[in-house]
Amino acid sequence: MFAPEYVSIDCPQGDISLILKTDNSFKLEIKYWSQTENRHTHAERINGTWSSKGETLTLSGNVELTYIKDKTDLTVGSRSASIPSLKFLKGSLSTFANGFELVERTKVDKLFLEATKEQKKHNKAN
């Protein structure tokens, strides 16, 4: 089973978010970051259908992207977690989005929230 939302976390060219719907449709959004303007300058949205076979996820539509389930070890502050992720296998996009791993949004959000709460406690104690 795949999670409903995934995001990029280490992508200097922009941000990638993927929503997998229960009707087997997907929404992929690619936001492009401008180093000179220090902001996202435009976004590309791709819709299509998704299918899975075992641990492999395939997105099909105007593009075809293939991922495999994986785990990404992350550390935020003193908190660490092994986050379910999608490792990029192959794709037909002509953008930076080819090649980046996506992590499960709810799990990475939880890690950041816990680390933030811990840091606030630490700051109050000092």
GROMACS .gro file of C-alpha atoms in nm:
model
  126
    1MET     CA    1   0.000   0.000   0.000
    2PHE     CA    2   0.124   0.347  -0.087
    3ALA     CA    3   0.069   0.660   0.122
    4PRO     CA    4  -0.160   0.930  -0.023
    5GLU     CA    5   0.105   1.208  -0.028
    6TYR     CA    6   0.476   1.236  -0.094
    7VAL     CA    7   0.710   1.537  -0.113
    8SER     CA    8   1.069   1.614  -0.204
    9ILE     CA    9   1.300   1.729   0.074
   10ASP     CA   10   1.641   1.775  -0.086
   11CYS     CA   11   1.581   1.938  -0.420
   12PRO     CA   12   1.767   2.268  -0.476
   13GLN     CA   13   1.592   2.336  -0.807
   14GLY     CA   14   1.244   2.341  -0.653
   15ASP     CA   15   0.981   2.131  -0.480
   16ILE     CA   16   0.791   1.822  -0.589
   17SER     CA   17   0.465   1.700  -0.439
   18LEU     CA   18   0.270   1.390  -0.535
   19ILE     CA   19  -0.087   1.308  -0.436
   20LEU     CA   20  -0.215   0.954  -0.499
   21LYS     CA   21  -0.593   0.935  -0.493
   22THR     CA   22  -0.798   0.627  -0.409
   23ASP     CA   23  -0.953   0.627  -0.760
   24ASN     CA   24  -0.600   0.563  -0.898
   25SER     CA   25  -0.557   0.916  -1.028
   26PHE     CA   26  -0.259   1.129  -0.928
   27LYS     CA   27  -0.155   1.492  -0.914
   28LEU     CA   28   0.212   1.579  -0.943
   29GLU     CA   29   0.319   1.938  -0.884
   30ILE     CA   30   0.668   2.061  -0.965
   31LYS     CA   31   0.758   2.408  -0.835
   32TYR     CA   32   1.064   2.574  -0.986
   33TRP     CA   33   1.297   2.770  -0.756
   34SER     CA   34   1.486   3.076  -0.876
   35GLN     CA   35   1.817   3.130  -0.694
   36THR     CA   36   1.831   3.489  -0.817
   37GLU     CA   37   1.476   3.578  -0.708
   38ASN     CA   38   1.491   3.355  -0.398
   39ARG     CA   39   1.139   3.221  -0.458
   40HIS     CA   40   0.936   2.976  -0.665
   41THR     CA   41   0.879   3.138  -1.002
   42HIS     CA   42   0.643   2.890  -1.167
   43ALA     CA   43   0.486   2.548  -1.130
   44GLU     CA   44   0.402   2.257  -1.355
   45ARG     CA   45   0.106   2.033  -1.272
   46ILE     CA   46   0.072   1.685  -1.416
   47ASN     CA   47  -0.233   1.463  -1.378
   48GLY     CA   48  -0.278   1.101  -1.475
   49THR     CA   49  -0.332   0.755  -1.335
   50TRP     CA   50  -0.118   0.545  -1.107
   51SER     CA   51  -0.077   0.170  -1.077
   52SER     CA   52   0.132  -0.054  -0.858
   53LYS     CA   53   0.286  -0.395  -0.887
   54GLY     CA   54   0.437  -0.515  -0.561
   55GLU     CA   55   0.674  -0.243  -0.438
   56THR     CA   56   0.677  -0.055  -0.772
   57LEU     CA   57   0.464   0.252  -0.843
   58THR     CA   58   0.407   0.374  -1.198
   59LEU     CA   59   0.259   0.714  -1.285
   60SER     CA   60   0.113   0.738  -1.636
   61GLY     CA   61  -0.034   1.023  -1.837
   62ASN     CA   62   0.151   1.282  -2.042
   63VAL     CA   63   0.461   1.139  -1.873
   64GLU     CA   64   0.561   0.806  -1.726
   65LEU     CA   65   0.748   0.785  -1.398
   66THR     CA   66   0.844   0.475  -1.204
   67TYR     CA   67   0.934   0.458  -0.835
   68ILE     CA   68   1.004   0.178  -0.589
   69LYS     CA   69   0.926   0.178  -0.216
   70ASP     CA   70   1.224   0.259   0.002
   71LYS     CA   71   1.314   0.414   0.338
   72THR     CA   72   1.501   0.740   0.393
   73ASP     CA   73   1.683   0.800   0.721
   74LEU     CA   74   1.640   1.160   0.834
   75THR     CA   75   1.767   1.354   1.133
   76VAL     CA   76   1.617   1.687   1.241
   77GLY     CA   77   1.781   1.832   1.548
   78SER     CA   78   1.819   1.541   1.788
   79ARG     CA   79   1.527   1.349   1.635
   80SER     CA   80   1.582   1.071   1.382
   81ALA     CA   81   1.340   0.858   1.183
   82SER     CA   82   1.332   0.613   0.897
   83ILE     CA   83   1.070   0.766   0.665
   84PRO     CA   84   0.887   0.562   0.400
   85SER     CA   85   0.985   0.697   0.061
   86LEU     CA   86   0.968   0.646  -0.313
   87LYS     CA   87   1.303   0.595  -0.484
   88PHE     CA   88   1.306   0.717  -0.844
   89LEU     CA   89   1.374   0.442  -1.099
   90LYS     CA   90   1.301   0.597  -1.440
   91GLY     CA   91   1.097   0.867  -1.605
   92SER     CA   92   1.015   1.065  -1.915
   93LEU     CA   93   1.006   1.414  -1.763
   94SER     CA   94   1.245   1.666  -1.910
   95THR     CA   95   1.278   1.852  -1.578
   96PHE     CA   96   1.480   1.827  -1.260
   97ALA     CA   97   1.202   1.609  -1.115
   98ASN     CA   98   1.358   1.304  -1.278
   99GLY     CA   99   1.581   1.143  -1.022
  100PHE     CA  100   1.458   1.279  -0.689
  101GLU     CA  101   1.336   1.066  -0.403
  102LEU     CA  102   1.000   1.153  -0.247
  103VAL     CA  103   0.919   1.098   0.121
  104GLU     CA  104   0.584   1.030   0.284
  105ARG     CA  105   0.447   1.372   0.378
  106THR     CA  106   0.272   1.285   0.708
  107LYS     CA  107   0.579   1.104   0.846
  108VAL     CA  108   0.826   1.380   0.757
  109ASP     CA  109   0.586   1.647   0.890
  110LYS     CA  110   0.563   1.455   1.218
  111LEU     CA  111   0.943   1.440   1.244
  112PHE     CA  112   0.975   1.816   1.190
  113LEU     CA  113   0.698   1.893   1.442
  114GLU     CA  114   0.856   1.672   1.709
  115ALA     CA  115   1.197   1.828   1.652
  116THR     CA  116   1.048   2.178   1.670
  117LYS     CA  117   0.866   2.103   1.998
  118GLU     CA  118   1.183   1.957   2.144
  119GLN     CA  119   1.382   2.265   2.042
  120LYS     CA  120   1.122   2.497   2.198
  121LYS     CA  121   1.143   2.302   2.526
  122HIS     CA  122   1.520   2.325   2.514
  123ASN     CA  123   1.506   2.701   2.449
  124LYS     CA  124   1.267   2.758   2.743
  125ALA     CA  125   1.491   2.559   2.976
  126ASN     CA  126   1.791   2.776   2.886
   0.00000   0.00000   0.00000
